[in-house]
PDB file of C-alpha atoms and ligand atoms in Angstrom:
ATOM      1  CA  UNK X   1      83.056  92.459  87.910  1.00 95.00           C
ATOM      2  CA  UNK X   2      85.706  93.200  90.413  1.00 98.00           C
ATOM      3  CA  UNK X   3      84.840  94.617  93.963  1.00 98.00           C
ATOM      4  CA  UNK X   4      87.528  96.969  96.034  1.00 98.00           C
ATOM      5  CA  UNK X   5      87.212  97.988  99.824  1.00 98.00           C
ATOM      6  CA  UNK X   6      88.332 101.485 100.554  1.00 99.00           C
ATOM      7  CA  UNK X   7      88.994 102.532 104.166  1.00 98.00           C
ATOM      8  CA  UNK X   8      90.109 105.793 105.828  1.00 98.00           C
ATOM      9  CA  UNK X   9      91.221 107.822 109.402  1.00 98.00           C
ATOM     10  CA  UNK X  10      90.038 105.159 111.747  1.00 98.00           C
ATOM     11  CA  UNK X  11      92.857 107.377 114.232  1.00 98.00           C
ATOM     12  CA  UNK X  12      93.512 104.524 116.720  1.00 97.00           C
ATOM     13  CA  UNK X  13      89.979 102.810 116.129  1.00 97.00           C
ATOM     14  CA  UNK X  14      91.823  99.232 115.375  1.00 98.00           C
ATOM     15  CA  UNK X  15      88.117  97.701 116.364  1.00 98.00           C
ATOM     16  CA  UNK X  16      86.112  99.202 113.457  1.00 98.00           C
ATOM     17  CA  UNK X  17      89.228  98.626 111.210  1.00 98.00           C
ATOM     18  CA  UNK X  18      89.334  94.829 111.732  1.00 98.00           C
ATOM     19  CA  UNK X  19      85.851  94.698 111.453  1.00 98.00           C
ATOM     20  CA  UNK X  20      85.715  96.099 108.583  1.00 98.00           C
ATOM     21  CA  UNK X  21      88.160  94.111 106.681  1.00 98.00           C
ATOM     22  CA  UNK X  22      87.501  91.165 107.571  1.00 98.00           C
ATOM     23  CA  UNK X  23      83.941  91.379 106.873  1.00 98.00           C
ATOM     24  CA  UNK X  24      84.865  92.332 102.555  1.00 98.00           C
ATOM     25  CA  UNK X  25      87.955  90.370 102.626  1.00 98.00           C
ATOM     26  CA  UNK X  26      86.597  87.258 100.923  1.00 98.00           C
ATOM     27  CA  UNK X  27      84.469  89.428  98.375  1.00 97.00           C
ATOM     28  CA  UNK X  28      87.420  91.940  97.388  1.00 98.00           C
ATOM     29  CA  UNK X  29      90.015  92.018  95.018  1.00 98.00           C
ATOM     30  CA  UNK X  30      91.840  94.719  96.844  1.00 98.00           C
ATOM     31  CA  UNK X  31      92.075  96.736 100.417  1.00 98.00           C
ATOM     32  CA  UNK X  32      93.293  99.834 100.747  1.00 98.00           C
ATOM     33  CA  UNK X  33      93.858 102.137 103.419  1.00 98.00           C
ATOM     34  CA  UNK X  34      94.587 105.942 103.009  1.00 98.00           C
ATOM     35  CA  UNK X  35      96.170 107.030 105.712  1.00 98.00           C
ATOM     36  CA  UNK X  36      95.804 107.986 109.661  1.00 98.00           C
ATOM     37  CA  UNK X  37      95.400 104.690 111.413  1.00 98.00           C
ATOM     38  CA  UNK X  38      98.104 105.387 114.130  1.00 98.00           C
ATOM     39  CA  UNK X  39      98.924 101.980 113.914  1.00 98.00           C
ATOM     40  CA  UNK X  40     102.475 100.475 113.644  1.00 98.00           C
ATOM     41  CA  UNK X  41     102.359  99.708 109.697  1.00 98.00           C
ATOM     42  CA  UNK X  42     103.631  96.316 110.552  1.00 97.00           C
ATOM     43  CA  UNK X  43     100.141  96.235 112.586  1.00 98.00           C
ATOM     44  CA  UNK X  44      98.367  92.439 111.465  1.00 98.00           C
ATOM     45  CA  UNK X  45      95.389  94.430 110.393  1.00 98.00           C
ATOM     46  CA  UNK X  46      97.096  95.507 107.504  1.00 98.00           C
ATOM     47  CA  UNK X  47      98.301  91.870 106.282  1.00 98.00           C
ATOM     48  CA  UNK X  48      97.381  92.202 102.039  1.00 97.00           C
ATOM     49  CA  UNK X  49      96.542  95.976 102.757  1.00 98.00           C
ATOM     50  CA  UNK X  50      97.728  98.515 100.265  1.00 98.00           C
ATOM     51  CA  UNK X  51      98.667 101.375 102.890  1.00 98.00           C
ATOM     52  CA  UNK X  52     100.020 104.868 102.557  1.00 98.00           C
ATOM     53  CA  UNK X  53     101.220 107.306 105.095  1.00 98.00           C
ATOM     54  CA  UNK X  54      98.713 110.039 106.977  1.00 98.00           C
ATOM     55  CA  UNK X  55      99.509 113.173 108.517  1.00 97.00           C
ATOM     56  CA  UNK X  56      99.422 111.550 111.758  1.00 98.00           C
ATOM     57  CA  UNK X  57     101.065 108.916 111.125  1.00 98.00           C
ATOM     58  CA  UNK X  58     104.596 108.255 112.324  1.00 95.00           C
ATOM     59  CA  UNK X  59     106.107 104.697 111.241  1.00 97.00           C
ATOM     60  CA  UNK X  60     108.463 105.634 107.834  1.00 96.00           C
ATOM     61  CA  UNK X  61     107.552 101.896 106.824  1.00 97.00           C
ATOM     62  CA  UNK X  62     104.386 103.709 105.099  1.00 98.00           C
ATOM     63  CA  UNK X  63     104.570 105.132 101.915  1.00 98.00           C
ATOM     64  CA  UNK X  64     103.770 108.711 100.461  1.00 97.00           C
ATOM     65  CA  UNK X  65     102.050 107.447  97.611  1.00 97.00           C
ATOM     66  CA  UNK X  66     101.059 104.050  95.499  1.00 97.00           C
ATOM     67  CA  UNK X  67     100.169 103.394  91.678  1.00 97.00           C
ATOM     68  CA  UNK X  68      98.440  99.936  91.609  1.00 97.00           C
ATOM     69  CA  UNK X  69      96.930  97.910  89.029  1.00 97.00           C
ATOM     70  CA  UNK X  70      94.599  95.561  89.775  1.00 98.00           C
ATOM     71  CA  UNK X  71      92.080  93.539  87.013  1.00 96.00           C
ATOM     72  CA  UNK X  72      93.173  96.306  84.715  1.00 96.00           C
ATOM     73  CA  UNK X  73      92.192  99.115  86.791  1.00 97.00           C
ATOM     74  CA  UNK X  74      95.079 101.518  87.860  1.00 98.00           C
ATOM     75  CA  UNK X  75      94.816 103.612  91.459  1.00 98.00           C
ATOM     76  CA  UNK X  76      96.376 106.381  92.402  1.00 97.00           C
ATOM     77  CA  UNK X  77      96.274 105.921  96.265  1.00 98.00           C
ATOM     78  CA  UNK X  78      97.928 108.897  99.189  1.00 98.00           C
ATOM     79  CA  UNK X  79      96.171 110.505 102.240  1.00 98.00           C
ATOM     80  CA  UNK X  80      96.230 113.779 100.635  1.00 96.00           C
ATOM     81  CA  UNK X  81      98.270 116.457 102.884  1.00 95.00           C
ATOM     82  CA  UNK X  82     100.971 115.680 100.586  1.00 94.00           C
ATOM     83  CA  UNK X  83      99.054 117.141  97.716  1.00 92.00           C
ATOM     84  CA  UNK X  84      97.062 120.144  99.680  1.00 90.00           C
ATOM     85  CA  UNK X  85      94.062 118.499  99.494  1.00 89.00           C
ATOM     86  CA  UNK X  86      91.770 120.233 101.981  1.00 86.00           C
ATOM     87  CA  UNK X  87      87.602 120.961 102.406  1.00 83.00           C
ATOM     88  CA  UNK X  88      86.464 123.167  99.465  1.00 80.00           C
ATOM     89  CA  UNK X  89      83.896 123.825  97.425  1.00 75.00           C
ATOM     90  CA  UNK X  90      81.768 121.440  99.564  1.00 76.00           C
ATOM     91  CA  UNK X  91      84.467 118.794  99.234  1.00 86.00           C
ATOM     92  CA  UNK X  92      87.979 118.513  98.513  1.00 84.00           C
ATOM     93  CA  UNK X  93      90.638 120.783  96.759  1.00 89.00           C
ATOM     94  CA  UNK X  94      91.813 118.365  93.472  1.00 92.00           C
ATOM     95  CA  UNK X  95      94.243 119.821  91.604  1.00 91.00           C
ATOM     96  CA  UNK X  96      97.556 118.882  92.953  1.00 93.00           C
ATOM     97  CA  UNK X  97      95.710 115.159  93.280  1.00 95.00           C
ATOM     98  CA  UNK X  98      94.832 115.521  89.433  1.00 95.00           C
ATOM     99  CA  UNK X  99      98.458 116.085  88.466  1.00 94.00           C
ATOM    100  CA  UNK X 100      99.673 113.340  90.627  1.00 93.00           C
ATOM    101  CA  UNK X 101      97.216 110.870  89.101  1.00 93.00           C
ATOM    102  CA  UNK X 102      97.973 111.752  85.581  1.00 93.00           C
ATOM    103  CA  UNK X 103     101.470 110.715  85.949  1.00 93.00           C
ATOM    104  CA  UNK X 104     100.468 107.430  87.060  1.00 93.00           C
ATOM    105  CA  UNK X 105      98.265 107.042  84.395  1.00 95.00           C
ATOM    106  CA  UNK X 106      95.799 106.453  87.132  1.00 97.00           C
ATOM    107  CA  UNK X 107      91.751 105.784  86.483  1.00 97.00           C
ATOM    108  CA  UNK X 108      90.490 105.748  90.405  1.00 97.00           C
ATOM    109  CA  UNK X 109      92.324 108.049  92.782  1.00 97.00           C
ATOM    110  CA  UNK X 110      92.026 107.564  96.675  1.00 98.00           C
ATOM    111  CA  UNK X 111      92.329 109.758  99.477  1.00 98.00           C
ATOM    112  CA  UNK X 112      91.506 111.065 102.399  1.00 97.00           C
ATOM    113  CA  UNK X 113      92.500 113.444 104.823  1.00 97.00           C
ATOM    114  CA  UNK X 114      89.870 115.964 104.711  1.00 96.00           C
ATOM    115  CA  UNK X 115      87.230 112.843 106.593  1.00 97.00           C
ATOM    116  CA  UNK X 116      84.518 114.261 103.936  1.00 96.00           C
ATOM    117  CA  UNK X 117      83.225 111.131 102.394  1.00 96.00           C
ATOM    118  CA  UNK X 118      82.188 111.675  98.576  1.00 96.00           C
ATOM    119  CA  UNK X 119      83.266 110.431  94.962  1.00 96.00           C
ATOM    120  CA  UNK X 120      83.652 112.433  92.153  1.00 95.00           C
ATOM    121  CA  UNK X 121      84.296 112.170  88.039  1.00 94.00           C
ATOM    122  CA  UNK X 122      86.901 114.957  87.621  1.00 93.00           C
ATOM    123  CA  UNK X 123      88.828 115.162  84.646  1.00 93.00           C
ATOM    124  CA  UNK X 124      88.314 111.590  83.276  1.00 94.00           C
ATOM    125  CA  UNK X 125      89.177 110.078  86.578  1.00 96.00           C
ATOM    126  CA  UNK X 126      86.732 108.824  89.741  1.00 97.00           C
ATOM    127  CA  UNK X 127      87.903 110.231  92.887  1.00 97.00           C
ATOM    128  CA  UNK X 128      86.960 108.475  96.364  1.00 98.00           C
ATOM    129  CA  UNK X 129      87.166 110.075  99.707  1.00 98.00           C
ATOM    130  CA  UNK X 130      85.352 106.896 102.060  1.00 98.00           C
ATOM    131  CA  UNK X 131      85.179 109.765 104.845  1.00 98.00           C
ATOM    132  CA  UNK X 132      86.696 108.498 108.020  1.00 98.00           C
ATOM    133  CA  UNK X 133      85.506 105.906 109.977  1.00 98.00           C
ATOM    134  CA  UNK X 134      85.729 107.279 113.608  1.00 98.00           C
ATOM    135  CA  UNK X 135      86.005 110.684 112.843  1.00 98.00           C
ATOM    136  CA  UNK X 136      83.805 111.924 110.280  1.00 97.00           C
ATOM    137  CA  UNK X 137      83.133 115.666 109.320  1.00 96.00           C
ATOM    138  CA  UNK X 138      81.375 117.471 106.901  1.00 91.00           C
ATOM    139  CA  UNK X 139      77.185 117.542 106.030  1.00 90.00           C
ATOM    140  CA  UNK X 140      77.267 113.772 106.843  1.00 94.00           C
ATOM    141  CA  UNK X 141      79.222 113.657 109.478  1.00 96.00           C
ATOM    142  CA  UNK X 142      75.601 112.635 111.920  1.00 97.00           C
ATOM    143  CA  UNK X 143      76.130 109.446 109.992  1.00 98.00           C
ATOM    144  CA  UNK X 144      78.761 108.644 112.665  1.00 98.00           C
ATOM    145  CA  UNK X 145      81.799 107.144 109.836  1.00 98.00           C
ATOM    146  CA  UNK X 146      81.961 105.685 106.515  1.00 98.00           C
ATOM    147  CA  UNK X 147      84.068 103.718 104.244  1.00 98.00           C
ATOM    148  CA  UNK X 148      83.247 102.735 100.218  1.00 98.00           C
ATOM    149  CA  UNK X 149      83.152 100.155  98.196  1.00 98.00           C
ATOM    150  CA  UNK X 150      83.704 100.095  94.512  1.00 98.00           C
ATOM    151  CA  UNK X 151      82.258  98.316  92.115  1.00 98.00           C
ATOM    152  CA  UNK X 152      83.958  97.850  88.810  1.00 98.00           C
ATOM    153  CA  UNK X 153      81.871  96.880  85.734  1.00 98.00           C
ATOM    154  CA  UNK X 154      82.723  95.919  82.241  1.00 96.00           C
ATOM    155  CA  UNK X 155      81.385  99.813  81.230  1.00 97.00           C
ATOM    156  CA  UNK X 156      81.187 101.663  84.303  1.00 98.00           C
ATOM    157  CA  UNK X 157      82.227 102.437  88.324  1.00 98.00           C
ATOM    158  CA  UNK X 158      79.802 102.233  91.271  1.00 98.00           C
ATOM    159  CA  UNK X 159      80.933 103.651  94.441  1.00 98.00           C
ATOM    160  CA  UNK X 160      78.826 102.203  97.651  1.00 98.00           C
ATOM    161  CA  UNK X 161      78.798 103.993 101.568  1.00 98.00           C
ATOM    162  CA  UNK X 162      78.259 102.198 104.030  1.00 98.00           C
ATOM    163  CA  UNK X 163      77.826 103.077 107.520  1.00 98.00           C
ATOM    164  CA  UNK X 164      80.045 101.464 110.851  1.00 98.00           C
ATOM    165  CA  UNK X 165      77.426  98.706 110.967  1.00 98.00           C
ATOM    166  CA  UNK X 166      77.555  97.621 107.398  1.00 98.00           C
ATOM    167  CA  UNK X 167      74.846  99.104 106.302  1.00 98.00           C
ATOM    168  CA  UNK X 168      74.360 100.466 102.608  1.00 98.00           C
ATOM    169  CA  UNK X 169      74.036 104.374 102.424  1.00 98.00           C
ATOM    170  CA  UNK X 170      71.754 103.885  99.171  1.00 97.00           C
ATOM    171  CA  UNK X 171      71.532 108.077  98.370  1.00 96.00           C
ATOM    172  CA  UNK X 172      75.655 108.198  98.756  1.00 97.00           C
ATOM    173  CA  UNK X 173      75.866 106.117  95.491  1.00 98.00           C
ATOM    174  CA  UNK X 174      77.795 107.647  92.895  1.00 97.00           C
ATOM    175  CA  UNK X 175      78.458 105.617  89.344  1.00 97.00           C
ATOM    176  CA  UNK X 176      80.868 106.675  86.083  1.00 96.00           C
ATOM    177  CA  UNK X 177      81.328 105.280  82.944  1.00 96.00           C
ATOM    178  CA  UNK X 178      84.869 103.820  82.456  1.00 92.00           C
TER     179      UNK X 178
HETATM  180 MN1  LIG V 201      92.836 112.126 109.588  1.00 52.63          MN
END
């Protein structure tokens, strides 16, 4: 069993950031961050963070996009303007997201962008949005920000919420088989 810490659009919020991380760190096999910190992406926050570039973000040391393996999972990881994704259909627009994935021969895709927290099966693959931390939007934005945590078993995904104070959004689960 292998647990991985997701994290979006904290947009200047270093606090909650920090916090966050290094709460999981010791449980975690990997961190990543999709995009619109505002931070420098030499920032210390993101020492052993797998970053990527947001639309407000400005420092070209971030990438567009990332394929990582990791205990023999593959990611797909980008913010997600690159790839259109906006709100629709209650969520997020896939398709350009999809394509991208399938070229990386990805399993788990990450994003965010949109601040819409969610995870999705879509064609073979799990999709997580962990909302935004500082910013949320959406039906749960009241929740005041969110970030995930996924769970990898020998036979399936579990994607966990939680809230700013670390507190399990039991309903928000979402699980696929792998
Ligand atoms: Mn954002």
């Amino acid at each position: 069993m292998s647990k991985f810490l997701i994290v979006s659009d904290n947009h200047g919020d270093r606090e909650i950031l920090s916090d966050i991380i290094a709460r999981w760190r010791p449980q975690v096999a990997g961190i990543f961050f999709n995009g619109d910190s505002e931070l420098s992406a030499k920032d210390t926050v993101f020492d052993g963070v797998s970053t990527v570039i947001g639309n407000m973000d400005y420092d070209p040391d971030f990438v567009e996009a990332r394929a990582t393996t990791i205990d023999q999972v593959t990611f797909f990881q980008t913010h997600g303007h690159l790839y259109h994704v906006t709100v629709f259909n209650g969520w997020a627009n896939l398709e350009l997201l999809d394509k991208a994935a399938l070229e990386s021969d990805a399993q788990v895709v990450l994003f965010g962008h949109t601040h819409v927290d969610g995870a999705l099966a879509y064609n073979g693959k799990l999709f997580i949005n962990p909302g935004s931390t500082s910013l949320p939007k959406g039906p749960r934005s009241i929740i005041g920000g969110t970030y995930a945590i996924l769970i990898v078993e020998s036979d399936k995904f579990i994607v966990h919420f939680y809230n700013r104070s670390h507190v399990l959004l039991d309903n928000l689960t979402v699980e696929m088989a792998r």
